[in-house]
């Protein structure tokens, strides 16, 4: 990985997949700062997949990139 990408990853808040569902039956990503309801998958690049999510703390819609693991696999 390029140094800039490594720095970005090190500074990124780690997200964890939870099996719990919101009232709308959507899966939730949890981080130390907020939980995110997954709305849909909006794209895919070389390094991972991009999900459209809603921050359940402030209701803002955000894009969350899920980075592939060493085997090129992604949770979604
Ligand atoms: N902030 C965003 N808002 C909306 N869609 C996004 C956002 N970021 C990424 N996407 C969508 O997800 C796709 C994949 O994005 P990603 O950044 O993973 O890869 P890329 O930069 O397009 O390609 P690569 O990483 O292979 O050079 C994009 O092509 C775009 O369609």
Coordinates of C-alpha atoms and ligand atoms in Angstrom, one line a residue:
X1 CA 0.0 0.0 0.0
X2 CA 1.1 3.6 -0.6
X3 CA 2.2 5.5 2.5
X4 CA -0.8 7.9 2.2
X5 CA -3.2 4.9 2.0
X6 CA -1.5 3.3 5.0
X7 CA -1.8 6.5 7.0
X8 CA -5.5 6.8 6.0
X9 CA -6.2 3.2 7.2
X10 CA -4.3 3.8 10.5
X11 CA -6.4 6.9 11.2
X12 CA -9.7 5.3 10.2
X13 CA -12.1 4.4 13.0
X14 CA -12.4 0.6 12.9
X15 CA -15.9 -0.7 12.1
X16 CA -17.3 -3.9 13.3
X17 CA -20.2 -5.8 11.7
X18 CA -23.1 -6.5 14.1
X19 CA -25.8 -9.2 13.5
X20 CA -28.4 -7.0 15.2
X21 CA -30.9 -5.3 12.9
X22 CA -32.5 -1.8 13.2
X23 CA -36.2 -1.4 13.4
X24 CA -36.1 -1.3 9.5
X25 CA -34.5 -4.7 9.5
X26 CA -31.2 -3.3 8.3
X27 CA -27.7 -4.6 9.4
X28 CA -25.7 -2.2 11.6
X29 CA -22.0 -1.3 11.5
X30 CA -20.7 -0.2 14.8
X31 CA -17.7 2.0 15.6
X32 CA -16.4 3.7 18.8
X33 CA -18.1 7.0 17.8
X34 CA -21.4 6.0 16.1
X35 CA -23.5 3.2 14.7
X36 CA -24.4 3.1 11.0
X37 CA -27.4 1.5 9.4
X38 CA -26.5 0.0 6.0
X39 CA -28.9 1.2 3.4
X40 CA -27.3 -0.2 0.2
X41 CA -24.1 -1.1 -1.6
X42 CA -23.2 1.7 -3.9
X43 CA -19.8 0.7 -5.4
X44 CA -16.7 -1.4 -5.5
X45 CA -13.1 -0.5 -6.1
X46 CA -9.7 -2.2 -6.0
X47 CA -9.5 -2.0 -2.2
X48 CA -13.0 -2.8 -1.1
X49 CA -16.7 -2.1 -1.3
X50 CA -18.6 1.2 -0.6
X51 CA -21.8 1.2 1.3
X52 CA -24.4 3.9 1.7
X53 CA -25.1 4.2 5.4
X54 CA -27.0 6.3 7.8
X55 CA -25.3 7.6 11.0
X56 CA -27.8 6.6 13.6
X57 CA -26.5 9.3 16.0
X58 CA -27.1 12.3 13.7
X59 CA -29.1 10.7 10.8
X60 CA -26.6 11.9 8.2
X61 CA -26.1 9.8 5.1
X62 CA -22.5 8.7 4.6
X63 CA -20.4 6.5 2.3
X64 CA -18.4 3.8 4.2
X65 CA -15.7 1.9 2.5
X66 CA -15.1 -1.7 3.7
X67 CA -11.5 -2.7 3.0
X68 CA -10.9 -6.2 1.6
X69 CA -8.8 -8.6 3.8
X70 CA -5.5 -10.1 2.8
X71 CA -7.4 -12.8 0.8
X72 CA -9.3 -10.1 -1.2
X73 CA -12.5 -10.9 0.7
X74 CA -15.0 -8.4 2.0
X75 CA -17.8 -8.8 4.6
X76 CA -20.4 -7.5 2.1
Ligands
LIG1 N1 -18.3 9.2 -1.1 C1 -18.9 8.5 -2.1 N2 -20.2 8.8 -2.4 C2 -20.8 8.1 -3.3 N3 -20.3 7.0 -4.0 C3 -19.1 6.7 -3.7 C4 -18.3 7.4 -2.7 N4 -17.1 6.8 -2.7 C5 -17.1 5.8 -3.5 N5 -18.3 5.7 -4.2 C6 -18.7 4.8 -5.2 O1 -18.0 3.5 -5.0 C7 -17.2 3.2 -6.1 C8 -15.9 2.6 -5.6 O2 -15.2 3.5 -4.9 P1 -13.7 3.2 -4.4 O3 -13.2 4.5 -3.8 O4 -13.7 2.0 -3.6 O5 -12.9 2.8 -5.7 P2 -12.4 3.7 -6.9 O6 -11.6 4.9 -6.4 O7 -13.6 4.1 -7.8 O8 -11.5 2.7 -7.7 P3 -10.1 2.1 -7.3 O9 -10.0 2.0 -5.9 O10 -10.1 0.8 -8.0 O11 -9.1 3.1 -8.0 C9 -17.0 4.5 -6.8 O12 -16.7 4.3 -8.2 C10 -18.3 5.2 -6.6 O13 -19.2 4.7 -7.5

